[in-house]
PDB file of C-alpha atoms in Angstrom:
ATOM      1  CA  MET A 227       0.287   0.220   0.148  1.00  0.00           C
ATOM      2  CA  GLY A 228       1.215   3.450  -1.165  1.00  0.00           C
ATOM      3  CA  GLY A 229       1.086   6.913   0.018  1.00  0.00           C
ATOM      4  CA  GLY A 230      -1.626   7.649  -1.741  1.00  0.00           C
ATOM      5  CA  GLU A 231      -3.902   4.923  -1.038  1.00  0.00           C
ATOM      6  CA  LEU A 232      -3.357   5.601   2.628  1.00  0.00           C
ATOM      7  CA  ALA A 233      -3.993   8.978   2.587  1.00  0.00           C
ATOM      8  CA  ARG A 234      -7.230   8.020   0.767  1.00  0.00           C
ATOM      9  CA  ASP A 235      -8.300   5.349   3.306  1.00  0.00           C
ATOM     10  CA  PHE A 236      -7.952   7.709   6.203  1.00  0.00           C
ATOM     11  CA  LEU A 237      -9.649  10.813   4.027  1.00  0.00           C
ATOM     12  CA  GLN A 238     -12.606   8.281   3.317  1.00  0.00           C
ATOM     13  CA  ASP A 239     -12.841   7.387   7.178  1.00  0.00           C
ATOM     14  CA  ASP A 240     -12.604  11.069   7.966  1.00  0.00           C
ATOM     15  CA  LEU A 241      -9.252  10.548  10.279  1.00  0.00           C
ATOM     16  CA  VAL A 242      -7.428  13.330   8.548  1.00  0.00           C
ATOM     17  CA  ASP A 243      -8.034  17.188   9.050  1.00  0.00           C
ATOM     18  CA  GLU A 244      -5.381  19.147   7.445  1.00  0.00           C
ATOM     19  CA  LEU A 245      -2.793  17.842   4.127  1.00  0.00           C
ATOM     20  CA  TYR A 246       0.195  18.772   3.060  1.00  0.00           C
ATOM     21  CA  ILE A 247       0.287  17.624  -0.654  1.00  0.00           C
ATOM     22  CA  GLY A 248       3.512  17.653  -2.856  1.00  0.00           C
ATOM     23  CA  VAL A 249       2.960  18.853  -5.892  1.00  0.00           C
ATOM     24  CA  VAL A 250       5.755  18.292  -8.460  1.00  0.00           C
ATOM     25  CA  PRO A 251       6.056  19.498 -11.850  1.00  0.00           C
ATOM     26  CA  VAL A 252       6.764  16.649 -14.013  1.00  0.00           C
ATOM     27  CA  LEU A 253       4.630  14.938 -16.433  1.00  0.00           C
ATOM     28  CA  ILE A 254       4.506  10.637 -15.882  1.00  0.00           C
ATOM     29  CA  GLY A 255       2.052   9.849 -18.558  1.00  0.00           C
ATOM     30  CA  GLU A 256      -1.114  10.726 -17.203  1.00  0.00           C
ATOM     31  CA  GLY A 257       0.243  11.401 -13.631  1.00  0.00           C
ATOM     32  CA  LEU A 258      -0.914   9.900 -10.528  1.00  0.00           C
ATOM     33  CA  PRO A 259      -4.242  10.883  -9.013  1.00  0.00           C
ATOM     34  CA  LEU A 260      -4.639  11.365  -5.292  1.00  0.00           C
ATOM     35  CA  PHE A 261      -8.432  11.210  -5.413  1.00  0.00           C
ATOM     36  CA  LEU A 262     -10.018   8.321  -7.804  1.00  0.00           C
ATOM     37  CA  PRO A 263     -13.098   8.404  -9.731  1.00  0.00           C
ATOM     38  CA  GLY A 264     -16.028   7.586  -7.443  1.00  0.00           C
ATOM     39  CA  PHE A 265     -14.245   9.129  -4.184  1.00  0.00           C
ATOM     40  CA  PRO A 266     -16.350  11.039  -1.993  1.00  0.00           C
ATOM     41  CA  GLN A 267     -16.276  14.825  -2.559  1.00  0.00           C
ATOM     42  CA  ARG A 268     -14.355  16.778  -0.023  1.00  0.00           C
ATOM     43  CA  GLU A 269     -14.099  20.635   0.410  1.00  0.00           C
ATOM     44  CA  PHE A 270     -11.081  22.157   1.452  1.00  0.00           C
ATOM     45  CA  SER A 271      -9.576  25.308   2.436  1.00  0.00           C
ATOM     46  CA  LEU A 272      -6.224  26.594   1.584  1.00  0.00           C
ATOM     47  CA  LEU A 273      -4.062  27.656   4.827  1.00  0.00           C
ATOM     48  CA  GLU A 274      -0.631  28.272   3.107  1.00  0.00           C
ATOM     49  CA  ASN A 275       1.486  27.392  -0.054  1.00  0.00           C
ATOM     50  CA  LYS A 276       4.866  26.818  -0.505  1.00  0.00           C
ATOM     51  CA  THR A 277       6.622  26.701  -3.841  1.00  0.00           C
ATOM     52  CA  PHE A 278       9.925  25.740  -3.700  1.00  0.00           C
ATOM     53  CA  SER A 279      13.394  26.659  -6.196  1.00  0.00           C
ATOM     54  CA  LYS A 280      13.047  23.903  -8.822  1.00  0.00           C
ATOM     55  CA  GLY A 281       9.402  24.267  -9.015  1.00  0.00           C
ATOM     56  CA  MET A 282       7.631  22.202  -6.593  1.00  0.00           C
ATOM     57  CA  ASP A 283       4.509  23.254  -4.579  1.00  0.00           C
ATOM     58  CA  ARG A 284       3.252  21.997  -1.213  1.00  0.00           C
ATOM     59  CA  PRO A 285       0.156  23.280  -0.443  1.00  0.00           C
ATOM     60  CA  LYS A 286      -1.509  23.072   3.069  1.00  0.00           C
ATOM     61  CA  VAL A 287      -4.950  22.094   3.060  1.00  0.00           C
ATOM     62  CA  ARG A 288      -7.852  21.700   5.691  1.00  0.00           C
ATOM     63  CA  LEU A 289     -10.711  19.905   5.492  1.00  0.00           C
ATOM     64  CA  ALA A 290     -13.606  22.165   5.622  1.00  0.00           C
ATOM     65  CA  SER A 291     -15.702  20.265   7.412  1.00  0.00           C
ATOM     66  CA  VAL A 292     -13.370  20.507  10.236  1.00  0.00           C
ATOM     67  CA  GLY A 293     -14.924  21.909  13.426  1.00  0.00           C
ATOM     68  CA  LYS A 294     -18.633  21.026  12.127  1.00  0.00           C
ATOM     69  CA  ARG A 295     -18.394  17.746  12.831  1.00  0.00           C
ATOM     70  CA  SER A 296     -18.671  16.094  16.486  1.00  0.00           C
ATOM     71  CA  LYS A 297     -15.280  14.796  17.284  1.00  0.00           C
ATOM     72  CA  LYS A 298     -14.969  10.961  17.066  1.00  0.00           C
TER      73      LYS A 298
END
């Protein structure tokens, strides 16, 4: 199980509040999607975005429903 699969499982079970996502500007075929077709819709708020000298972006996002749902 790779990092993307693990992240999807945690997101699907509502176990994630914030994400740091590494975006590397390199084309690999069609790319590797974080969210597969049929994945439940999630709303995120951008907290910050860091851009590195080689072009990589690292957005930090928070699940918009954080604070709206009850703690498990």
